[in-house]
């Protein structure tokens, strides 16, 4: 009972008014000021219930020897208005969802405005620029197109892209063409039916004509397509242009055959594979006058006179020269072939055309030698004069790997256009 009475004094029931609580507290506690309850709270008469204000007193007045001590300060007599706040509940502690919704809406409106400014809706599919260099299929699905930016590490001493760089672009577009068309199996460019039969593509022949070389910062556009080559082969062609001017940079054609990756022997093309790639065949050719005659070996006589011959021995593949088919990548052979070319040709001439006849694959433990035979001389002041070379890359044991024929023309002057605005520094003059 005593606990209940004490609780009722401090916590009045729902039906009790503040005045009743004050009166009850006065009767129980004895003498108290007329305007102060036990809790030190009094309701102001006439105040609305919704805007109830309270007046707080710090403590009751103590008595010493029966005498009340009045040590109130000025602030104790001042009434402090404290607004009434509703009790904390789960609903009141929830965040302001209206503000969150407004923030999300603002973000979406800003994103929609930026997307509209990008203008991703060209009038024709062919007008869409390959911004990220992934490539796309054009011309009714028969041609694959991809753009490449010439990087600083892809140029040589003459500030232009090397022939290996251009050949890597050709290989990259060929693989991306197969991937984009949905024909990529688990092999290196092999179709699903080829993967089932452990077949891979190997290049048999490549012929390319170079009209000009791009410089650092130039954007090149590569088109590639495929066609039939006899009963068991496939032809792949490329046309490389300057992206801005549209001028032809390079045209190339190649022949590919199938090899069993377990036995390393050539294989016929299965009908299932022909059914896969047949719908993508395109009859056009990048090079109309293909070189069909048999390539001569270095050391052959030219017009009854022995040509100049150069040799480089001890060439070995590095681990990075191998591709996923566990043999040397076909682009690497070009660098080995040019290893034996005279430095005077490399300094004053540029490669105009090349034909490569691949005879045998090269593995990791192979040791090779490169042979070059030079025929003809370049006459200064005659832009049509060329140098022709026959090349042979073979194992030191004697087996031929690649035979090649190259033609060289005098180097052309390359201006500042297309090389990021840098010009060739002028050599200092030496006093006589």
GROMACS .gro file of C-alpha atoms in nm:
model
  432
    1UNK     CA    1   0.000   0.000   0.000
    2UNK     CA    2   0.279   0.246   0.089
    3UNK     CA    3   0.447   0.182  -0.249
    4UNK     CA    4   0.120   0.235  -0.433
    5UNK     CA    5   0.054   0.561  -0.252
    6UNK     CA    6   0.403   0.688  -0.326
    7UNK     CA    7   0.371   0.596  -0.692
    8UNK     CA    8   0.029   0.762  -0.718
    9UNK     CA    9   0.176   1.076  -0.572
   10UNK     CA   10   0.453   1.106  -0.832
   11UNK     CA   11   0.277   0.942  -1.128
   12UNK     CA   12  -0.088   1.044  -1.140
   13UNK     CA   13  -0.331   0.827  -1.326
   14UNK     CA   14  -0.462   0.897  -1.672
   15UNK     CA   15  -0.778   1.060  -1.542
   16UNK     CA   16  -0.609   1.282  -1.287
   17UNK     CA   17  -0.559   1.648  -1.366
   18UNK     CA   18  -0.245   1.845  -1.276
   19UNK     CA   19  -0.439   2.043  -1.015
   20UNK     CA   20  -0.563   1.729  -0.846
   21UNK     CA   21  -0.213   1.595  -0.838
   22UNK     CA   22  -0.090   1.916  -0.676
   23UNK     CA   23  -0.359   1.900  -0.411
   24UNK     CA   24  -0.293   1.537  -0.329
   25UNK     CA   25   0.077   1.599  -0.300
   26UNK     CA   26   0.014   1.893  -0.063
   27UNK     CA   27  -0.199   1.682   0.166
   28UNK     CA   28   0.057   1.407   0.183
   29UNK     CA   29   0.374   1.609   0.217
   30UNK     CA   30   0.266   1.874   0.466
   31UNK     CA   31   0.339   2.240   0.427
   32UNK     CA   32   0.446   2.341   0.082
   33UNK     CA   33   0.427   2.668  -0.106
   34UNK     CA   34   0.089   2.728  -0.260
   35UNK     CA   35   0.234   2.729  -0.611
   36UNK     CA   36   0.469   2.429  -0.580
   37UNK     CA   37   0.402   2.058  -0.574
   38UNK     CA   38   0.626   1.783  -0.446
   39UNK     CA   39   0.764   1.737  -0.794
   40UNK     CA   40   0.835   2.110  -0.824
   41UNK     CA   41   0.590   2.143  -1.113
   42UNK     CA   42   0.277   2.351  -1.129
   43UNK     CA   43   0.036   2.400  -1.414
   44UNK     CA   44  -0.037   2.756  -1.514
   45UNK     CA   45  -0.409   2.821  -1.516
   46UNK     CA   46  -0.566   2.916  -1.840
   47UNK     CA   47  -0.286   2.767  -2.055
   48UNK     CA   48  -0.396   2.541  -2.342
   49UNK     CA   49  -0.329   2.173  -2.298
   50UNK     CA   50  -0.133   2.152  -2.622
   51UNK     CA   51   0.107   2.431  -2.518
   52UNK     CA   52   0.147   2.348  -2.150
   53UNK     CA   53   0.437   2.525  -1.978
   54UNK     CA   54   0.605   2.435  -1.652
   55UNK     CA   55   0.810   2.622  -1.394
   56UNK     CA   56   1.097   2.439  -1.226
   57UNK     CA   57   1.250   2.507  -0.888
   58UNK     CA   58   1.590   2.363  -0.814
   59UNK     CA   59   1.522   2.242  -0.453
   60UNK     CA   60   1.302   2.292  -0.150
   61UNK     CA   61   1.398   2.554   0.109
   62UNK     CA   62   1.598   2.403   0.399
   63UNK     CA   63   1.544   2.492   0.768
   64UNK     CA   64   1.817   2.565   1.021
   65UNK     CA   65   1.703   2.583   1.389
   66UNK     CA   66   1.345   2.619   1.274
   67UNK     CA   67   1.423   2.919   1.056
   68UNK     CA   68   1.385   2.909   0.679
   69UNK     CA   69   1.689   3.012   0.484
   70UNK     CA   70   1.610   3.209   0.172
   71UNK     CA   71   1.915   3.192  -0.058
   72UNK     CA   72   1.739   3.216  -0.389
   73UNK     CA   73   1.927   3.389  -0.663
   74UNK     CA   74   1.779   3.603  -0.933
   75UNK     CA   75   1.758   3.322  -1.179
   76UNK     CA   76   1.555   3.104  -0.946
   77UNK     CA   77   1.260   3.347  -0.968
   78UNK     CA   78   1.274   3.350  -1.346
   79UNK     CA   79   1.026   3.130  -1.528
   80UNK     CA   80   1.176   2.917  -1.802
   81UNK     CA   81   0.941   2.814  -2.080
   82UNK     CA   82   0.998   2.455  -2.188
   83UNK     CA   83   0.797   2.335  -2.489
   84UNK     CA   84   0.611   2.013  -2.451
   85UNK     CA   85   0.743   1.726  -2.663
   86UNK     CA   86   0.565   1.406  -2.743
   87UNK     CA   87   0.709   1.088  -2.590
   88UNK     CA   88   0.966   0.900  -2.804
   89UNK     CA   89   0.815   0.610  -2.993
   90UNK     CA   90   0.936   0.380  -3.273
   91UNK     CA   91   0.737   0.577  -3.528
   92UNK     CA   92   0.886   0.912  -3.419
   93UNK     CA   93   1.241   0.775  -3.449
   94UNK     CA   94   1.202   0.678  -3.817
   95UNK     CA   95   1.397   0.895  -4.070
   96UNK     CA   96   1.230   1.161  -4.275
   97UNK     CA   97   1.140   0.956  -4.584
   98UNK     CA   98   1.024   1.261  -4.776
   99UNK     CA   99   1.375   1.411  -4.766
  100UNK     CA  100   1.531   1.082  -4.875
  101UNK     CA  101   1.287   1.049  -5.163
  102UNK     CA  102   1.363   1.404  -5.275
  103UNK     CA  103   1.739   1.335  -5.276
  104UNK     CA  104   1.699   1.017  -5.482
  105UNK     CA  105   1.475   1.197  -5.731
  106UNK     CA  106   1.732   1.476  -5.771
  107UNK     CA  107   2.007   1.224  -5.845
  108UNK     CA  108   1.800   1.047  -6.111
  109UNK     CA  109   1.704   1.372  -6.281
  110UNK     CA  110   2.069   1.480  -6.296
  111UNK     CA  111   2.175   1.143  -6.442
  112UNK     CA  112   1.899   1.158  -6.703
  113UNK     CA  113   2.012   1.504  -6.808
  114UNK     CA  114   2.374   1.393  -6.852
  115UNK     CA  115   2.267   1.085  -7.051
  116UNK     CA  116   2.058   1.302  -7.282
  117UNK     CA  117   2.355   1.530  -7.350
  118UNK     CA  118   2.568   1.234  -7.461
  119UNK     CA  119   2.342   1.175  -7.763
  120UNK     CA  120   2.379   0.795  -7.793
  121UNK     CA  121   2.119   0.772  -8.071
  122UNK     CA  122   2.287   0.806  -8.413
  123UNK     CA  123   2.086   0.809  -8.730
  124UNK     CA  124   2.255   0.499  -8.870
  125UNK     CA  125   2.433   0.208  -8.696
  126UNK     CA  126   2.746   0.266  -8.908
  127UNK     CA  127   2.776   0.616  -8.764
  128UNK     CA  128   2.828   0.488  -8.410
  129UNK     CA  129   3.187   0.551  -8.308
  130UNK     CA  130   3.363   0.260  -8.141
  131UNK     CA  131   3.450   0.472  -7.840
  132UNK     CA  132   3.592   0.199  -7.618
  133UNK     CA  133   3.764  -0.001  -7.894
  134UNK     CA  134   3.557  -0.316  -7.843
  135UNK     CA  135   3.458  -0.344  -8.210
  136UNK     CA  136   3.129  -0.422  -8.378
  137UNK     CA  137   2.986  -0.615  -8.672
  138UNK     CA  138   2.873  -0.408  -8.972
  139UNK     CA  139   2.753  -0.457  -9.331
  140UNK     CA  140   2.482  -0.715  -9.262
  141UNK     CA  141   2.701  -0.912  -9.025
  142UNK     CA  142   2.976  -0.987  -9.279
  143UNK     CA  143   3.244  -0.738  -9.166
  144UNK     CA  144   3.392  -0.673  -8.824
  145UNK     CA  145   3.530  -0.327  -8.745
  146UNK     CA  146   3.752  -0.215  -8.459
  147UNK     CA  147   3.949   0.102  -8.382
  148UNK     CA  148   4.297   0.121  -8.230
  149UNK     CA  149   4.493   0.414  -8.092
  150UNK     CA  150   4.865   0.406  -8.165
  151UNK     CA  151   5.042   0.412  -7.827
  152UNK     CA  152   5.383   0.554  -7.749
  153UNK     CA  153   5.528   0.205  -7.689
  154UNK     CA  154   5.412   0.088  -8.034
  155UNK     CA  155   5.628   0.322  -8.241
  156UNK     CA  156   5.988   0.284  -8.348
  157UNK     CA  157   6.289   0.508  -8.390
  158UNK     CA  158   6.131   0.684  -8.689
  159UNK     CA  159   5.825   0.780  -8.479
  160UNK     CA  160   5.586   0.556  -8.671
  161UNK     CA  161   5.412   0.232  -8.578
  162UNK     CA  162   5.615  -0.082  -8.637
  163UNK     CA  163   5.502  -0.359  -8.869
  164UNK     CA  164   5.465  -0.585  -8.564
  165UNK     CA  165   5.217  -0.337  -8.414
  166UNK     CA  166   5.000  -0.344  -8.726
  167UNK     CA  167   5.017  -0.724  -8.741
  168UNK     CA  168   4.904  -0.744  -8.377
  169UNK     CA  169   4.603  -0.528  -8.468
  170UNK     CA  170   4.516  -0.774  -8.744
  171UNK     CA  171   4.532  -1.070  -8.510
  172UNK     CA  172   4.330  -0.893  -8.242
  173UNK     CA  173   4.046  -0.807  -8.479
  174UNK     CA  174   4.038  -1.165  -8.610
  175UNK     CA  175   3.987  -1.306  -8.260
  176UNK     CA  176   3.736  -1.038  -8.161
  177UNK     CA  177   3.542  -1.106  -8.480
  178UNK     CA  178   3.495  -1.470  -8.378
  179UNK     CA  179   3.403  -1.368  -8.024
  180UNK     CA  180   3.153  -1.100  -8.124
  181UNK     CA  181   2.985  -1.335  -8.372
  182UNK     CA  182   2.927  -1.584  -8.088
  183UNK     CA  183   3.151  -1.850  -8.244
  184UNK     CA  184   3.425  -1.857  -7.982
  185UNK     CA  185   3.474  -2.194  -7.814
  186UNK     CA  186   3.726  -2.277  -7.544
  187UNK     CA  187   4.023  -2.243  -7.777
  188UNK     CA  188   4.227  -1.956  -7.924
  189UNK     CA  189   3.978  -1.848  -8.190
  190UNK     CA  190   3.837  -2.199  -8.230
  191UNK     CA  191   3.462  -2.249  -8.278
  192UNK     CA  192   3.259  -2.478  -8.050
  193UNK     CA  193   3.264  -2.762  -8.307
  194UNK     CA  194   3.640  -2.724  -8.344
  195UNK     CA  195   3.683  -2.740  -7.966
  196UNK     CA  196   3.488  -3.066  -7.955
  197UNK     CA  197   3.738  -3.217  -8.200
  198UNK     CA  198   4.054  -3.061  -8.049
  199UNK     CA  199   4.112  -2.852  -8.363
  200UNK     CA  200   4.285  -2.514  -8.377
  201UNK     CA  201   4.354  -2.257  -8.649
  202UNK     CA  202   4.709  -2.215  -8.782
  203UNK     CA  203   4.810  -1.960  -9.044
  204UNK     CA  204   4.950  -2.094  -9.370
  205UNK     CA  205   5.019  -1.775  -9.566
  206UNK     CA  206   5.001  -1.397  -9.516
  207UNK     CA  207   5.045  -1.123  -9.773
  208UNK     CA  208   5.030  -0.754  -9.684
  209UNK     CA  209   5.076  -0.422  -9.864
  210UNK     CA  210   5.162  -0.113  -9.659
  211UNK     CA  211   5.081   0.225  -9.813
  212UNK     CA  212   5.170   0.439  -9.512
  213UNK     CA  213   5.256   0.403  -9.145
  214UNK     CA  214   5.054   0.571  -8.868
  215UNK     CA  215   5.224   0.781  -8.602
  216UNK     CA  216   5.189   0.812  -8.228
  217UNK     CA  217   4.840   0.931  -8.136
  218UNK     CA  218   4.679   0.833  -8.466
  219UNK     CA  219   4.356   0.634  -8.463
  220UNK     CA  220   4.339   0.344  -8.708
  221UNK     CA  221   4.025   0.161  -8.819
  222UNK     CA  222   4.054  -0.209  -8.901
  223UNK     CA  223   3.795  -0.402  -9.105
  224UNK     CA  224   3.816  -0.779  -9.135
  225UNK     CA  225   3.609  -1.055  -9.296
  226UNK     CA  226   3.639  -1.422  -9.392
  227UNK     CA  227   3.583  -1.634  -9.703
  228UNK     CA  228   3.641  -1.988  -9.821
  229UNK     CA  229   3.989  -2.097  -9.934
  230UNK     CA  230   3.967  -2.430 -10.112
  231UNK     CA  231   3.804  -2.731  -9.948
  232UNK     CA  232   3.980  -2.725  -9.612
  233UNK     CA  233   4.095  -2.367  -9.563
  234UNK     CA  234   3.957  -2.026  -9.473
  235UNK     CA  235   4.072  -1.692  -9.604
  236UNK     CA  236   4.076  -1.384  -9.383
  237UNK     CA  237   4.129  -1.033  -9.520
  238UNK     CA  238   4.190  -0.695  -9.357
  239UNK     CA  239   4.165  -0.334  -9.464
  240UNK     CA  240   4.325  -0.077  -9.231
  241UNK     CA  241   4.246   0.295  -9.272
  242UNK     CA  242   4.323   0.616  -9.094
  243UNK     CA  243   4.017   0.690  -8.881
  244UNK     CA  244   4.012   1.065  -8.946
  245UNK     CA  245   4.114   1.090  -9.312
  246UNK     CA  246   3.994   0.751  -9.438
  247UNK     CA  247   4.321   0.693  -9.625
  248UNK     CA  248   4.433   0.334  -9.664
  249UNK     CA  249   4.717   0.229  -9.435
  250UNK     CA  250   4.742  -0.143  -9.499
  251UNK     CA  251   4.568  -0.422  -9.689
  252UNK     CA  252   4.629  -0.787  -9.607
  253UNK     CA  253   4.506  -1.135  -9.688
  254UNK     CA  254   4.578  -1.470  -9.526
  255UNK     CA  255   4.498  -1.840  -9.548
  256UNK     CA  256   4.424  -2.051  -9.239
  257UNK     CA  257   4.402  -2.428  -9.199
  258UNK     CA  258   4.315  -2.659  -8.911
  259UNK     CA  259   4.551  -2.861  -8.697
  260UNK     CA  260   4.486  -3.116  -8.424
  261UNK     CA  261   4.635  -2.969  -8.108
  262UNK     CA  262   4.711  -3.315  -7.965
  263UNK     CA  263   4.875  -3.481  -8.266
  264UNK     CA  264   5.004  -3.147  -8.414
  265UNK     CA  265   4.901  -3.268  -8.761
  266UNK     CA  266   4.690  -3.083  -9.018
  267UNK     CA  267   4.325  -3.184  -9.043
  268UNK     CA  268   4.042  -3.153  -9.292
  269UNK     CA  269   3.761  -2.911  -9.218
  270UNK     CA  270   3.460  -3.100  -9.074
  271UNK     CA  271   3.119  -3.028  -9.220
  272UNK     CA  272   2.995  -2.911  -8.880
  273UNK     CA  273   3.264  -2.644  -8.868
  274UNK     CA  274   3.188  -2.534  -9.223
  275UNK     CA  275   2.823  -2.495  -9.124
  276UNK     CA  276   2.928  -2.269  -8.836
  277UNK     CA  277   3.147  -2.029  -9.029
  278UNK     CA  278   2.983  -2.055  -9.373
  279UNK     CA  279   2.714  -1.787  -9.309
  280UNK     CA  280   2.991  -1.532  -9.242
  281UNK     CA  281   3.179  -1.583  -9.570
  282UNK     CA  282   3.230  -1.269  -9.776
  283UNK     CA  283   3.348  -1.291 -10.136
  284UNK     CA  284   3.539  -0.960 -10.154
  285UNK     CA  285   3.920  -0.949 -10.151
  286UNK     CA  286   4.148  -0.692  -9.991
  287UNK     CA  287   4.433  -0.766 -10.236
  288UNK     CA  288   4.338  -0.839 -10.597
  289UNK     CA  289   4.684  -0.938 -10.723
  290UNK     CA  290   4.785  -1.205 -10.478
  291UNK     CA  291   5.135  -1.350 -10.496
  292UNK     CA  292   5.092  -1.712 -10.595
  293UNK     CA  293   5.441  -1.804 -10.715
  294UNK     CA  294   5.668  -2.008 -10.494
  295UNK     CA  295   5.898  -1.807 -10.273
  296UNK     CA  296   6.270  -1.838 -10.339
  297UNK     CA  297   6.516  -1.940 -10.070
  298UNK     CA  298   6.794  -1.702  -9.968
  299UNK     CA  299   7.119  -1.765 -10.155
  300UNK     CA  300   6.956  -1.812 -10.493
  301UNK     CA  301   7.120  -1.640 -10.787
  302UNK     CA  302   6.962  -1.331 -10.939
  303UNK     CA  303   7.025  -1.286 -11.314
  304UNK     CA  304   7.320  -1.521 -11.285
  305UNK     CA  305   7.487  -1.316 -11.009
  306UNK     CA  306   7.504  -1.421 -10.649
  307UNK     CA  307   7.309  -1.185 -10.423
  308UNK     CA  308   7.434  -1.049 -10.092
  309UNK     CA  309   7.346  -1.279  -9.805
  310UNK     CA  310   7.320  -1.204  -9.433
  311UNK     CA  311   7.265  -1.447  -9.146
  312UNK     CA  312   7.178  -1.426  -8.778
  313UNK     CA  313   7.211  -1.737  -8.559
  314UNK     CA  314   7.117  -1.837  -8.207
  315UNK     CA  315   6.759  -1.706  -8.199
  316UNK     CA  316   6.555  -1.868  -7.920
  317UNK     CA  317   6.191  -1.812  -7.817
  318UNK     CA  318   6.115  -1.655  -7.483
  319UNK     CA  319   5.826  -1.765  -7.263
  320UNK     CA  320   5.633  -1.452  -7.362
  321UNK     CA  321   5.662  -1.545  -7.732
  322UNK     CA  322   5.429  -1.845  -7.691
  323UNK     CA  323   5.053  -1.821  -7.731
  324UNK     CA  324   4.781  -2.036  -7.573
  325UNK     CA  325   4.831  -2.301  -7.843
  326UNK     CA  326   5.179  -2.363  -7.700
  327UNK     CA  327   5.373  -2.247  -8.005
  328UNK     CA  328   5.538  -1.922  -8.110
  329UNK     CA  329   5.292  -1.652  -8.216
  330UNK     CA  330   5.302  -1.588  -8.591
  331UNK     CA  331   5.375  -1.215  -8.540
  332UNK     CA  332   5.699  -1.300  -8.360
  333UNK     CA  333   5.839  -1.457  -8.677
  334UNK     CA  334   5.843  -1.115  -8.845
  335UNK     CA  335   6.082  -0.974  -8.590
  336UNK     CA  336   6.314  -1.275  -8.630
  337UNK     CA  337   6.307  -1.241  -9.008
  338UNK     CA  338   6.411  -0.877  -8.987
  339UNK     CA  339   6.693  -0.961  -8.745
  340UNK     CA  340   6.914  -1.058  -9.039
  341UNK     CA  341   6.822  -0.761  -9.259
  342UNK     CA  342   7.111  -0.510  -9.305
  343UNK     CA  343   7.091  -0.209  -9.075
  344UNK     CA  344   7.139   0.021  -9.375
  345UNK     CA  345   6.804  -0.096  -9.512
  346UNK     CA  346   6.625  -0.053  -9.180
  347UNK     CA  347   6.759   0.299  -9.132
  348UNK     CA  348   6.684   0.442  -9.478
  349UNK     CA  349   6.392   0.234  -9.603
  350UNK     CA  350   6.049   0.123  -9.488
  351UNK     CA  351   5.871  -0.203  -9.554
  352UNK     CA  352   5.631  -0.172  -9.848
  353UNK     CA  353   5.511  -0.531  -9.884
  354UNK     CA  354   5.565  -0.870  -9.729
  355UNK     CA  355   5.464  -1.226  -9.808
  356UNK     CA  356   5.509  -1.499  -9.546
  357UNK     CA  357   5.483  -1.871  -9.613
  358UNK     CA  358   5.459  -2.067  -9.287
  359UNK     CA  359   5.603  -2.417  -9.314
  360UNK     CA  360   5.635  -2.551  -8.961
  361UNK     CA  361   5.547  -2.444  -8.609
  362UNK     CA  362   5.814  -2.339  -8.361
  363UNK     CA  363   5.818  -2.448  -7.999
  364UNK     CA  364   5.971  -2.322  -7.678
  365UNK     CA  365   6.298  -2.518  -7.700
  366UNK     CA  366   6.370  -2.438  -8.064
  367UNK     CA  367   6.695  -2.271  -8.174
  368UNK     CA  368   6.667  -2.081  -8.501
  369UNK     CA  369   6.869  -1.890  -8.756
  370UNK     CA  370   6.756  -1.610  -8.986
  371UNK     CA  371   6.888  -1.567  -9.340
  372UNK     CA  372   6.833  -1.268  -9.572
  373UNK     CA  373   6.935  -1.222  -9.934
  374UNK     CA  374   6.930  -0.867 -10.072
  375UNK     CA  375   6.867  -0.799 -10.440
  376UNK     CA  376   6.859  -0.457 -10.603
  377UNK     CA  377   6.970  -0.117 -10.485
  378UNK     CA  378   6.774   0.191 -10.394
  379UNK     CA  379   6.878   0.491 -10.603
  380UNK     CA  380   6.861   0.827 -10.425
  381UNK     CA  381   6.610   1.066 -10.580
  382UNK     CA  382   6.401   0.789 -10.738
  383UNK     CA  383   6.092   0.727 -10.528
  384UNK     CA  384   5.997   0.419 -10.731
  385UNK     CA  385   6.325   0.239 -10.675
  386UNK     CA  386   6.292  -0.053 -10.434
  387UNK     CA  387   6.499  -0.320 -10.266
  388UNK     CA  388   6.381  -0.680 -10.267
  389UNK     CA  389   6.481  -0.936 -10.006
  390UNK     CA  390   6.426  -1.308  -9.966
  391UNK     CA  391   6.418  -1.442  -9.611
  392UNK     CA  392   6.433  -1.782  -9.450
  393UNK     CA  393   6.377  -1.865  -9.086
  394UNK     CA  394   6.480  -2.220  -9.005
  395UNK     CA  395   6.585  -2.441  -8.719
  396UNK     CA  396   6.959  -2.476  -8.680
  397UNK     CA  397   6.899  -2.845  -8.745
  398UNK     CA  398   6.787  -2.750  -9.098
  399UNK     CA  399   6.403  -2.763  -9.098
  400UNK     CA  400   6.234  -2.458  -9.255
  401UNK     CA  401   5.997  -2.259  -9.036
  402UNK     CA  402   5.901  -1.957  -9.249
  403UNK     CA  403   5.994  -1.833  -9.595
  404UNK     CA  404   5.934  -1.468  -9.676
  405UNK     CA  405   5.973  -1.207  -9.947
  406UNK     CA  406   5.988  -0.835  -9.871
  407UNK     CA  407   6.005  -0.514 -10.073
  408UNK     CA  408   6.143  -0.188  -9.935
  409UNK     CA  409   6.103   0.173 -10.046
  410UNK     CA  410   6.282   0.491  -9.934
  411UNK     CA  411   6.144   0.631  -9.612
  412UNK     CA  412   5.895   0.910  -9.651
  413UNK     CA  413   5.910   1.232  -9.454
  414UNK     CA  414   5.669   1.227  -9.161
  415UNK     CA  415   5.552   1.567  -9.043
  416UNK     CA  416   5.428   1.673  -8.704
  417UNK     CA  417   5.068   1.579  -8.785
  418UNK     CA  418   4.950   1.272  -8.602
  419UNK     CA  419   5.241   1.250  -8.358
  420UNK     CA  420   5.084   1.442  -8.068
  421UNK     CA  421   5.237   1.772  -8.182
  422UNK     CA  422   5.598   1.675  -8.118
  423UNK     CA  423   5.855   1.747  -8.386
  424UNK     CA  424   6.180   1.574  -8.456
  425UNK     CA  425   6.463   1.757  -8.273
  426UNK     CA  426   6.723   1.915  -8.497
  427UNK     CA  427   7.072   1.773  -8.475
  428UNK     CA  428   7.330   2.019  -8.342
  429UNK     CA  429   7.574   2.162  -8.593
  430UNK     CA  430   7.941   2.079  -8.541
  431UNK     CA  431   8.202   2.341  -8.618
  432UNK     CA  432   8.430   2.264  -8.907
   0.00000   0.00000   0.00000
